[in-house]
Coordinates of C-alpha atoms in Angstrom, one line a residue:
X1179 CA 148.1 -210.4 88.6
X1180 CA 148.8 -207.2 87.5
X1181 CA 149.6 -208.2 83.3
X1182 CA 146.2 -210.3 84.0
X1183 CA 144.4 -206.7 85.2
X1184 CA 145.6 -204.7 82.1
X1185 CA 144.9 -207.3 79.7
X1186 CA 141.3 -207.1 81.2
X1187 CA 141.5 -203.5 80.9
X1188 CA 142.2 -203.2 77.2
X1189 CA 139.8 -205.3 76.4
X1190 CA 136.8 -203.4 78.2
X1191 CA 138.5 -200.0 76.3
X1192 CA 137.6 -202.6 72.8
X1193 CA 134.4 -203.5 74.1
X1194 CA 133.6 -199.6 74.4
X1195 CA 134.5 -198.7 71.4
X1196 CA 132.7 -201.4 69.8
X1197 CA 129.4 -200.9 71.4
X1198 CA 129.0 -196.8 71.8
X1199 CA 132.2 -195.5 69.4
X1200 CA 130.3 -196.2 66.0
X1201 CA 127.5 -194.0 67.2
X1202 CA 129.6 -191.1 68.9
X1203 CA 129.5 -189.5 65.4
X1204 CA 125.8 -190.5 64.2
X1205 CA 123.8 -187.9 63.7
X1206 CA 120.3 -188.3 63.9
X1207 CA 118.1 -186.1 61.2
X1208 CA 114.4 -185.1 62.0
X1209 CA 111.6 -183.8 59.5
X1210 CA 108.4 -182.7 61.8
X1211 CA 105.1 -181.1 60.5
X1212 CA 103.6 -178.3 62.3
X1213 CA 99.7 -178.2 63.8
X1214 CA 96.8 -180.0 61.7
X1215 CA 95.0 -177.0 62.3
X1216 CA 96.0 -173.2 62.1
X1217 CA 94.4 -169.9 62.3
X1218 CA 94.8 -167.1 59.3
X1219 CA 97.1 -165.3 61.2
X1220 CA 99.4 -168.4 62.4
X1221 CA 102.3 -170.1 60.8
X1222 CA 102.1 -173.1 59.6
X1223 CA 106.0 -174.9 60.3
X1224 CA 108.0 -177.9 58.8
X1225 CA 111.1 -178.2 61.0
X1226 CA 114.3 -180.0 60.1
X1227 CA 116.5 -180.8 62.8
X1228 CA 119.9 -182.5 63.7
X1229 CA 121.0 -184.2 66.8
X1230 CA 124.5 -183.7 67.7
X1231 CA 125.4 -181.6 64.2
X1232 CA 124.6 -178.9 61.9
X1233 CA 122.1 -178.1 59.3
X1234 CA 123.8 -178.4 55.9
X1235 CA 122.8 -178.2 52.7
X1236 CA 119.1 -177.8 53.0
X1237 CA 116.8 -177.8 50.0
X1238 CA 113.4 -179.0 49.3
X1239 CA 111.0 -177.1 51.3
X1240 CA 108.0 -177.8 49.4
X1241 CA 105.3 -175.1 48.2
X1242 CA 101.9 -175.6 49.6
X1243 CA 99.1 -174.3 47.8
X1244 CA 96.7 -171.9 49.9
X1245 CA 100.4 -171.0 51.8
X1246 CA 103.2 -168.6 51.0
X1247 CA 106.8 -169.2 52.9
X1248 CA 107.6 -166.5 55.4
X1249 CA 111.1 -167.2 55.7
X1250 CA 113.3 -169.2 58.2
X1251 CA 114.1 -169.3 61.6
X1252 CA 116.9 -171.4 63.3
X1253 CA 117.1 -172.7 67.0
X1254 CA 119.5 -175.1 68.9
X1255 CA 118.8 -176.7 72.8
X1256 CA 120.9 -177.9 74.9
X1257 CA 119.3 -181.0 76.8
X1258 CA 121.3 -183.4 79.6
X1259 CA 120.2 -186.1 81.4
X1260 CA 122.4 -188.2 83.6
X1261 CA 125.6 -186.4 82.4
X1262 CA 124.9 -187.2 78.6
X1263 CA 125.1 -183.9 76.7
X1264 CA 122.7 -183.9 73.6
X1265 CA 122.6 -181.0 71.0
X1266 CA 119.9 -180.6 68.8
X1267 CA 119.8 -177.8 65.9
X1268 CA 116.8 -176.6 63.9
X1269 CA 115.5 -175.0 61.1
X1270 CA 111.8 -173.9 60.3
X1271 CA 110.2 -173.1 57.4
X1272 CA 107.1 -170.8 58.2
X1273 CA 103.8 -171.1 56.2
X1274 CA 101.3 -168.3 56.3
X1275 CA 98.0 -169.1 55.1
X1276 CA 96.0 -166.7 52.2
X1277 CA 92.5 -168.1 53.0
X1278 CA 90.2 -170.1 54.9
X1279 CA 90.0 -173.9 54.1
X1280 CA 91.1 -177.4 53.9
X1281 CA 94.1 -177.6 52.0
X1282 CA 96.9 -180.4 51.5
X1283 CA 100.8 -180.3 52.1
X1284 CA 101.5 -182.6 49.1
X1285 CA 104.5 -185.6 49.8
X1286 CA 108.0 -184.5 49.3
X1287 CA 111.5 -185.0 49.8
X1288 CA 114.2 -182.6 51.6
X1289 CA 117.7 -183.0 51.4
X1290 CA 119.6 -182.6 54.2
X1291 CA 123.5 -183.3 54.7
X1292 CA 123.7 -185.0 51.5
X1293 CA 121.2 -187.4 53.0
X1294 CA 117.1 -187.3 51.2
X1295 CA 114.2 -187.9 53.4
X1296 CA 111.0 -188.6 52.4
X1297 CA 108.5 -187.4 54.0
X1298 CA 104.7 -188.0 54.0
X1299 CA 102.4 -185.0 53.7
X1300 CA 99.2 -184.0 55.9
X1301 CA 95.9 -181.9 55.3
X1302 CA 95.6 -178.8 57.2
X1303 CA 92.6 -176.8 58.1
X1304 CA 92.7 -173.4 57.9
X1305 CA 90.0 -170.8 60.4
X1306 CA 89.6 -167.7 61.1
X1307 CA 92.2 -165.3 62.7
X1308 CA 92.4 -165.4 66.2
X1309 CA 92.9 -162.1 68.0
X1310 CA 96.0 -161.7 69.3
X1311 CA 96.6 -160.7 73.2
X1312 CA 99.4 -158.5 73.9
X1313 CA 100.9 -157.6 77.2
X1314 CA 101.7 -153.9 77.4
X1315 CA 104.2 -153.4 79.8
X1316 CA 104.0 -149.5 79.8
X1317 CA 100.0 -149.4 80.3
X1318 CA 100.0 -148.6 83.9
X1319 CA 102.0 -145.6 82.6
X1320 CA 100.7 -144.4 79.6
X1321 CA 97.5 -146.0 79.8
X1322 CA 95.1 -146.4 75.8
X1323 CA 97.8 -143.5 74.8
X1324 CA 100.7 -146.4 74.8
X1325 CA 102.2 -146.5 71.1
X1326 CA 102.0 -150.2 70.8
X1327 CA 97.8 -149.4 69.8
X1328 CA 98.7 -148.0 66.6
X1329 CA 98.7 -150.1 63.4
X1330 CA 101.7 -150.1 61.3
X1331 CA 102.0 -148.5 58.4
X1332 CA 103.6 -150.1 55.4
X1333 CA 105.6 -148.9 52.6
X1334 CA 106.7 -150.7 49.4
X1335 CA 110.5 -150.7 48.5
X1336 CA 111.3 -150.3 44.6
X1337 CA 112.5 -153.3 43.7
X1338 CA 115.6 -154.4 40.6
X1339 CA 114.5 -157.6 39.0
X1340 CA 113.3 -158.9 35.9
X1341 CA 112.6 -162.4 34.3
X1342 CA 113.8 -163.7 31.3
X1343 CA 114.1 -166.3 28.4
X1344 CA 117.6 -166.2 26.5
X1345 CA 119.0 -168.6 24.1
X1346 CA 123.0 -169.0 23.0
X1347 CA 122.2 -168.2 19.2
X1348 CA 119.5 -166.3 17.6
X1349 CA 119.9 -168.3 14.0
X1350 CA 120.5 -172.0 13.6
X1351 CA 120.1 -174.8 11.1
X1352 CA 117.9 -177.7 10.7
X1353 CA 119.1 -180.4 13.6
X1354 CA 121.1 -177.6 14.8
X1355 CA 120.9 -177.1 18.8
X1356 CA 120.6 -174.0 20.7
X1357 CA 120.0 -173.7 24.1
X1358 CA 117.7 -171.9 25.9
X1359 CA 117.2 -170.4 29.5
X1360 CA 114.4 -169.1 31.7
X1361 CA 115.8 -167.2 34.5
X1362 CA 115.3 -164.9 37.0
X1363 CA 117.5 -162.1 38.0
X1364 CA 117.9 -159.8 40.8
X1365 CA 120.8 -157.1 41.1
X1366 CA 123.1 -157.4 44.2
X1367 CA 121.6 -153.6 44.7
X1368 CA 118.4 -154.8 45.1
X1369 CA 116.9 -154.2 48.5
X1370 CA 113.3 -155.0 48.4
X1371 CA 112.5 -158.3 50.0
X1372 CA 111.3 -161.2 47.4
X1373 CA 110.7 -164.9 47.7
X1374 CA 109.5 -167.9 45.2
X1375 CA 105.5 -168.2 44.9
X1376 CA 104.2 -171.2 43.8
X1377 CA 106.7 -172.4 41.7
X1378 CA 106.0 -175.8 40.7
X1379 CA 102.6 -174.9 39.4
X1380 CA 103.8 -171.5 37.7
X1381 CA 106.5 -173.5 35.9
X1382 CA 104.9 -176.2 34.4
X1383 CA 102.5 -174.2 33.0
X1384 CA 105.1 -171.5 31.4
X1385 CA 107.4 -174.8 30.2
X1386 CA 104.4 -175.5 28.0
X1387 CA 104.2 -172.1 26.7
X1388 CA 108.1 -171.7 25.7
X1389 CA 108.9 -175.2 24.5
X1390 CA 109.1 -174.9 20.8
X1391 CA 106.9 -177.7 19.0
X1392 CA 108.6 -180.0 16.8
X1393 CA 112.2 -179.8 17.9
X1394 CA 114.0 -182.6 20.0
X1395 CA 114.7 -182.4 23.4
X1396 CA 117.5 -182.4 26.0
X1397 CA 116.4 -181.3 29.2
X1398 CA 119.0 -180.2 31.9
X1399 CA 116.5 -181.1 34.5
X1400 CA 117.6 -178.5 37.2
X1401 CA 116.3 -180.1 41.0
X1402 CA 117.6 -177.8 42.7
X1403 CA 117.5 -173.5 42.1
X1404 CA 121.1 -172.4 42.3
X1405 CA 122.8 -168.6 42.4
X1406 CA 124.8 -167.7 39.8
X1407 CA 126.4 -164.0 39.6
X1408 CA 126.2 -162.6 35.7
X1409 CA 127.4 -158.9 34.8
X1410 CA 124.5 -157.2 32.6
X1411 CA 125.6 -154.1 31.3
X1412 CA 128.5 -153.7 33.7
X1413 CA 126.0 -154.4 36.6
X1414 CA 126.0 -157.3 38.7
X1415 CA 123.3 -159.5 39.2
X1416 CA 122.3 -162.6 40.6
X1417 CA 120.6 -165.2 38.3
X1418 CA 118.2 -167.9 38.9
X1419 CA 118.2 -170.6 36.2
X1420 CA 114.3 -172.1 36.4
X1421 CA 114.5 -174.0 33.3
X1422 CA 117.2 -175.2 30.8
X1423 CA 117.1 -177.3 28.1
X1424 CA 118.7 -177.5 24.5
X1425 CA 116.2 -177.7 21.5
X1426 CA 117.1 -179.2 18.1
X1427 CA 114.4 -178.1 15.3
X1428 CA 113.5 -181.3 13.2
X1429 CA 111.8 -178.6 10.9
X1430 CA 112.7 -175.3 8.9
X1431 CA 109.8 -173.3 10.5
X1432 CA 111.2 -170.4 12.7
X1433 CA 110.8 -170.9 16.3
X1434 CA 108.6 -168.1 18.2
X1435 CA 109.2 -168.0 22.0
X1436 CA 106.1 -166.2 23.4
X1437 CA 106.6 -163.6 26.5
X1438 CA 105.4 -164.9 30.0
X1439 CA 104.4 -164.0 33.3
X1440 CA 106.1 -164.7 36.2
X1441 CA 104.6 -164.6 39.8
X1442 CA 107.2 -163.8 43.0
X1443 CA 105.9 -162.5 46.5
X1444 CA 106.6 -159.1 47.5
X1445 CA 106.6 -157.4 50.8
X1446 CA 106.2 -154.3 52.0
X1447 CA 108.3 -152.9 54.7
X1448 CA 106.3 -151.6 58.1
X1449 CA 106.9 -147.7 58.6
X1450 CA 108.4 -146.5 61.1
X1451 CA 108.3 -149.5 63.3
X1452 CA 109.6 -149.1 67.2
X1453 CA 110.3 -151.0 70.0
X1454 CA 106.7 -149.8 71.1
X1455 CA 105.2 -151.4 67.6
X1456 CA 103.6 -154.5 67.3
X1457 CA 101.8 -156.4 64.3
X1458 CA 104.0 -158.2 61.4
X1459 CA 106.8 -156.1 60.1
X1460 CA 106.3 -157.2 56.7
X1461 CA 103.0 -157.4 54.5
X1462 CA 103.1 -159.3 51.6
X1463 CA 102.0 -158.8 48.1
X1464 CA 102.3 -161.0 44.3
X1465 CA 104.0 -158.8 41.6
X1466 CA 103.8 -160.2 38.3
X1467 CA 106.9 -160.1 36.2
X1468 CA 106.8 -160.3 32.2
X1469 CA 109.6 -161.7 29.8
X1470 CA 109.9 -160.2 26.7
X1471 CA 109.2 -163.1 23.4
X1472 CA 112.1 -164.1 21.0
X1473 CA 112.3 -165.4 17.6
X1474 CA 114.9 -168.2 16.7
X1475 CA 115.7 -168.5 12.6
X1476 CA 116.0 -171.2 11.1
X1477 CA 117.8 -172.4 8.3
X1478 CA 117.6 -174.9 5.8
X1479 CA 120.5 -177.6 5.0
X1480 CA 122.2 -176.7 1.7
X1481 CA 121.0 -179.6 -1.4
X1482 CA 122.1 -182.7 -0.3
X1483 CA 121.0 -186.8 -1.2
X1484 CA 120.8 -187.0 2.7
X1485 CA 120.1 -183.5 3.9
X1486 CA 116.6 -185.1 5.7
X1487 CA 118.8 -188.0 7.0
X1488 CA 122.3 -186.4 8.7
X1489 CA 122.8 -185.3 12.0
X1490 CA 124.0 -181.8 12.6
X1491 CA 126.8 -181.1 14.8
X1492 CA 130.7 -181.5 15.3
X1493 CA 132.1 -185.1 15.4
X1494 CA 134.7 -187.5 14.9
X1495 CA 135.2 -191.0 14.6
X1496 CA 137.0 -193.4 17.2
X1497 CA 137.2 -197.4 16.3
X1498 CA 139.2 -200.3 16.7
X1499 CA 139.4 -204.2 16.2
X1500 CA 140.5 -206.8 17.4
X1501 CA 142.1 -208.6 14.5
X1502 CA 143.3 -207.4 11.0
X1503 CA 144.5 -211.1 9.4
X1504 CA 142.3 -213.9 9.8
X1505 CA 140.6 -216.8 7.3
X1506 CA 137.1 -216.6 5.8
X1507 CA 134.3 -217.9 8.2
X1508 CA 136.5 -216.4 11.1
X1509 CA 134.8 -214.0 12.8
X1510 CA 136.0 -210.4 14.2
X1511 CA 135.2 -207.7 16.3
X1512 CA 135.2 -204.5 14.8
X1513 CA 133.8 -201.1 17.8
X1514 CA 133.1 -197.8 16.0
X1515 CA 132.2 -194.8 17.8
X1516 CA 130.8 -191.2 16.9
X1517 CA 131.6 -188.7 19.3
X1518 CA 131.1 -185.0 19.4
X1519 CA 128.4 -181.9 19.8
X1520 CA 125.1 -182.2 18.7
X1521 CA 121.6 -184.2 18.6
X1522 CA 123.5 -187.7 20.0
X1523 CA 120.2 -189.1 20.4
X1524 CA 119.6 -188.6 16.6
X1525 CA 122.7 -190.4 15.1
X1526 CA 121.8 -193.4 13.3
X1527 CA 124.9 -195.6 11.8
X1528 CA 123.7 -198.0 9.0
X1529 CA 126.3 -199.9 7.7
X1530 CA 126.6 -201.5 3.7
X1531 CA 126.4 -204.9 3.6
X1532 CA 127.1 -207.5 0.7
X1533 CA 128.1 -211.1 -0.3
X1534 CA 131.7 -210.7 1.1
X1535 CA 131.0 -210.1 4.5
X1536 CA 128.5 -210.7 6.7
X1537 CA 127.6 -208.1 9.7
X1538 CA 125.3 -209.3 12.4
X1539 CA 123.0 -206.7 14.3
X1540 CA 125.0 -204.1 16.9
X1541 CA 125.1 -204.1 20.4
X1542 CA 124.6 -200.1 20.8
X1543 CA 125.2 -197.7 23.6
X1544 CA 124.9 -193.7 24.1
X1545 CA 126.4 -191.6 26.5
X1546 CA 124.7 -187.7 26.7
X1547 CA 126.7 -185.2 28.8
X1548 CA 124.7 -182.0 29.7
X1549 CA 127.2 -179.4 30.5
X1550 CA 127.4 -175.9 30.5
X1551 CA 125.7 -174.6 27.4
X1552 CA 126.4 -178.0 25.5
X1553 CA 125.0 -181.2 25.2
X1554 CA 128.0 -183.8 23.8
X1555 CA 128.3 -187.5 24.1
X1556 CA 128.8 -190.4 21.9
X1557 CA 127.2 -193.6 20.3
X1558 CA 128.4 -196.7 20.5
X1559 CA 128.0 -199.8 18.2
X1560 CA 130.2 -202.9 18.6
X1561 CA 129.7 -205.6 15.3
X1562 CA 131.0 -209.1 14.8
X1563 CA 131.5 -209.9 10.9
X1564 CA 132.6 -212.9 8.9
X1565 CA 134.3 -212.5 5.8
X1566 CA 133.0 -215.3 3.0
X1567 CA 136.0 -214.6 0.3
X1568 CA 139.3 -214.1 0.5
X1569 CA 141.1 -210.5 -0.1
X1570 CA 141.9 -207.3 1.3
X1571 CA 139.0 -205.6 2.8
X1572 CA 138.4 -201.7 3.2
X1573 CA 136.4 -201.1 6.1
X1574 CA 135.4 -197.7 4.7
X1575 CA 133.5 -199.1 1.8
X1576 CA 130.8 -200.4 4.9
X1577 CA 131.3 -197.9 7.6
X1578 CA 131.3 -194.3 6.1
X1579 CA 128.7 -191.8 7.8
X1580 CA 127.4 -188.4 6.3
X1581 CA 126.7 -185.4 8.3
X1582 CA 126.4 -181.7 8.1
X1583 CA 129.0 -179.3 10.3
X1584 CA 127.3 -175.9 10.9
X1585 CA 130.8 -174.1 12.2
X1586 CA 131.9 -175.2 8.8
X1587 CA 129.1 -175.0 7.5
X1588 CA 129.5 -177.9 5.1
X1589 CA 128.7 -181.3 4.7
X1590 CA 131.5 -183.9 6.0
X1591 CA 131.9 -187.8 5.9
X1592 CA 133.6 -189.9 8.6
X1593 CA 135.4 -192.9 7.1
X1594 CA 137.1 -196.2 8.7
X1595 CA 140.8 -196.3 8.3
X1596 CA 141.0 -199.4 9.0
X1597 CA 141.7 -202.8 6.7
X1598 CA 141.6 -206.8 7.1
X1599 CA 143.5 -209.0 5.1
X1600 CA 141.4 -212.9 4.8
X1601 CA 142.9 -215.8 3.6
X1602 CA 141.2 -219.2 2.7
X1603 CA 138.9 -220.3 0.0
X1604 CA 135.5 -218.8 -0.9
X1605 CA 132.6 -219.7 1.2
X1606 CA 129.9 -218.5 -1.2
X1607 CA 130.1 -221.3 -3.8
X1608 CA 130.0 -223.6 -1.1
X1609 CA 127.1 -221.9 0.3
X1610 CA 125.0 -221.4 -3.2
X1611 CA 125.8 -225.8 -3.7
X1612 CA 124.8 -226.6 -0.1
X1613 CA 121.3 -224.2 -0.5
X1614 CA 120.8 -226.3 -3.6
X1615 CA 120.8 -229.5 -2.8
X1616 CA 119.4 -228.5 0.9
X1617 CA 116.3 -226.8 -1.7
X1618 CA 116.4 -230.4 -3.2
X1619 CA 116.3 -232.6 -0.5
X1620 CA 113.8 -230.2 1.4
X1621 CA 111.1 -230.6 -1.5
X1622 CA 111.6 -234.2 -1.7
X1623 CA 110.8 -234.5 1.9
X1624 CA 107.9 -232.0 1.6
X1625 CA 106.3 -234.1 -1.8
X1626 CA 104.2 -237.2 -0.5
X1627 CA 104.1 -240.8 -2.4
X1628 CA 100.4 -241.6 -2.5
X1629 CA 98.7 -242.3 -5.4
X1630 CA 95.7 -240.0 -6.5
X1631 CA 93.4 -239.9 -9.2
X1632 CA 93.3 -236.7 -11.7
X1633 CA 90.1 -235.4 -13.2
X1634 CA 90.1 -232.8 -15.8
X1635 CA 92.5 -232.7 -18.8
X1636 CA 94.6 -235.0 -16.8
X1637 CA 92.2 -238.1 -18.1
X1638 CA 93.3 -237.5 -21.8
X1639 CA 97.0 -237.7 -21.2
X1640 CA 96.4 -242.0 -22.3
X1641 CA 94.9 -241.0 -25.0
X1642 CA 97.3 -238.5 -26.1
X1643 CA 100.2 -241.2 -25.5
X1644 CA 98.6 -243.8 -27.4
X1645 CA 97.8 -241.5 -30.6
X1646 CA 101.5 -240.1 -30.8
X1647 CA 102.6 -243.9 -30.7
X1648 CA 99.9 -244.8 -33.5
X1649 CA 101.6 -241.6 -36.0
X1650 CA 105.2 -242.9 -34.8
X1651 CA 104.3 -246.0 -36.4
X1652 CA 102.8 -244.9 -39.7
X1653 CA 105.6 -242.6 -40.0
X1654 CA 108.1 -245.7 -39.5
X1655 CA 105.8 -247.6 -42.0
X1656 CA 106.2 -245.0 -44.6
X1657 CA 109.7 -244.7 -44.1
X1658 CA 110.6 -248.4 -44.7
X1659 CA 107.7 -248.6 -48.2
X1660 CA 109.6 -245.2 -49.4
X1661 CA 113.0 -246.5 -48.8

């Protein structure tokens, strides 16, 4: 009885842990918009909050245009009902609007413990301010001479910051990459408050302006703003990275990088403020920060046949195959790849070709790695071949590839080292007789058999016939009377 008790036992502890212990650890992640309708002088709010957890790794607040973000506050509750303990902790991003109207928090996606949440966006109304009631607990005492009546006064705080667009080389060549930056920085000094305005619209618009025209590409498409610390001049700072991308000029113009304007908000600091104040302790303001414009020379490729056809960069050659002996009309294998730093997008691999061997068409791959202040990778190309004569074939007289190092600064050639040795008898004889006779036999099946009449100088040929049998027969005549 008792074995037939504990057995029962255990298995209600596995029935437990079936049904509640996978969601003991669950954690339960809330995005909630604030009030379809706010006043000019209320927040606006989009709170993120966890059940049972912590807030971690939080990004994606989204701008809203007519709104500036007024920082974060965080909040946790304790809640229990019938002995169940549930934790919730919050985080709220406060809106506060710059003008009446209807305006539109656009759809977005946070990020929150490595999860992404998408979340659908609302209109919001916007009226006017709403006066603000305030209890004054010492107006009994003092009566309209209380110091919570007087407005604050507000002082601005200088600030250290600057924007800027820098690039990792101030001269390249043609095809040659550099890579460029817009950033902001701020030094650790710094102790006036600042905060992102707008951002999504003021960066497209300045990525037009700085993208140099007729270069190639590689974006290091940045999703998420992250702090670096840089030492300028011996002083620390903290750098934002806005954009970042590495250009490769297809041309030998120089590049001119315009200076732009960058928009962050700014707030003042209330003066003086007491535990008898009241009214915001911070006002805020846009300042308007300008980079300074650059100039990137370019060079041209030293005289080459190919200079408008190589790729620029540092590479090398990996291959392999997978057979070296083998009999004409076999087929092989053969993978070559170019790896290094530079344009990868740009390399182009055209192999010779002739009568002894036959290459089909490529299967081709790429593989672009953004990192750091480089862009390397490789391409791929995987060929099968079929040798038509016999010999000892050099793989470098088909796969050689031409381009220009600029460390060097040289031109350079990467060559197959490998060879095949094929065996058997020539297949192109073979092939020339079988096209013949396939050539014969095709325009004997293409000809048709009926008979038609011909009109034109075809209607003397009888004629033409019968007279060169009439002077074959006088000259026979006179032949036999002379002889």
């Amino acid at each position: 009885m008792l074995r037939t008790s504990g057995k029962i036992f255990k298995y209600l502890l596995v029935l437990v842990f079936l049904c509640f212990g996978p969601g003991i650890n669950a954690q339960d992640i809330k995005v909630e918009l604030g009030k379809s309708e706010v006043a000019l002088n209320e927040m606006f709010t989009i709170t993120v909050s966890v059940q049972d957890g912590q807030v971690r790794n939080l990004s994606g607040f989204p701008e809203i245009p007519g709104f500036i973000k007024r920082g974060t506050s965080r909040s946790s509750s304790t809640t229990i009902v019938n002995s169940q303990v549930t934790r919730t902790f919050s985080i709220t991003q406060n809106y506060l609007p710059q003008k009446e109207g209807t305006f539109r928090v656009p759809d977005f996606t946070i990020k929150a413990n490595e999860e992404n949440i998408p979340v659908s966006g609302k209109t919001i109304k916007v009226g006017p301010k709403k006066q603000q009631q305030y209890y004054d607990p010492f107006s009994d005492i003092f009566g309209d001479r209380s110091p919570n009546r007087q407005e604050p006064e507000f002082i601005e705080l200088e600030d250290d910051a600057f924007v800027a667009v820098t690039t990792d080389k101030d001269e390249v060549y043609v095809g040659e990459g550099f890579h460029m930056r817009f950033s902001f920085y701020v030094a650790l000094a710094n102790k006036a408050p600042l905060s992102w305005h707008e951002m999504d619209q003021q960066l497209s618009e300045i990525q037009k302006v700085i993208k140099p025209e007729n270069s190639w590409e590689e974006n290091f498409d940045i999703r998420q703003i992250q702090e670096d610390r840089v030492s300028i001049n011996g002083k620390p700072y903290y750098r934002y990275d806005l954009f970042e991308a590495t250009f490769y000029p297809l041309t030998g113009e120089d590049i001119e990088i315009p200076a732009v304007e960058f928009d962050m908000q700014k707030s003042k600091i209330a003066k003086n403020r007491s535990f008898f104040s009241f009214g915001p302790s911070r006002k805020a303001e846009i300042k308007t920060y300008k980079s300074k414009s650059k100039t990137i020379k370019v060079k041209p490729l030293p005289d080459h046949p190919l200079k408008d056809e190589v790729s620029v960069g540092v590479f090398r050659l990996e291959e392999s195959i997978n057979k070296k002996t083998l009999n004409t009309g076999e087929s092989f294998k053969y993978n070559i790849t170019i790896e290094g730093e530079g344009n990868i997008a740009g390399i182009k691999l055209n192999p010779d070709n002739d009568k002894k061997l036959d290459l089909f068409d490529p299967e081709e791959s790429r593989n672009i790695i953004r990192r750091g202040n480089s862009v390397i990778g490789n391409a791929s190309y995987s060929y099968f071949g079929i040798p038509q004569i016999p010999g000892e074939y050099d793989m470098s007289e088909y796969f050689s590839w031409v381009y220009f190092d600029p460390v060097k600064e040289r031109y350079d050639t990467l060559k197959s080292d490998i060879k095949i040795i094929v065996t058997g008898e020539s297949l192109v004889d073979r092939e020339i007789s079988s096209k013949a006779l396939d050539s014969f036999y095709d325009l004997i099946g293409q000809s048709e058999n009926d008979l038609k009449s011909r009109d034109g100088l075809d209607d003397l040929i009888p004629y033409i016939f019968n007279g060169l049998a009439i002077l074959l027969l006088a000259f026979a005549g006179w032949f036999m009377f002379k002889s």
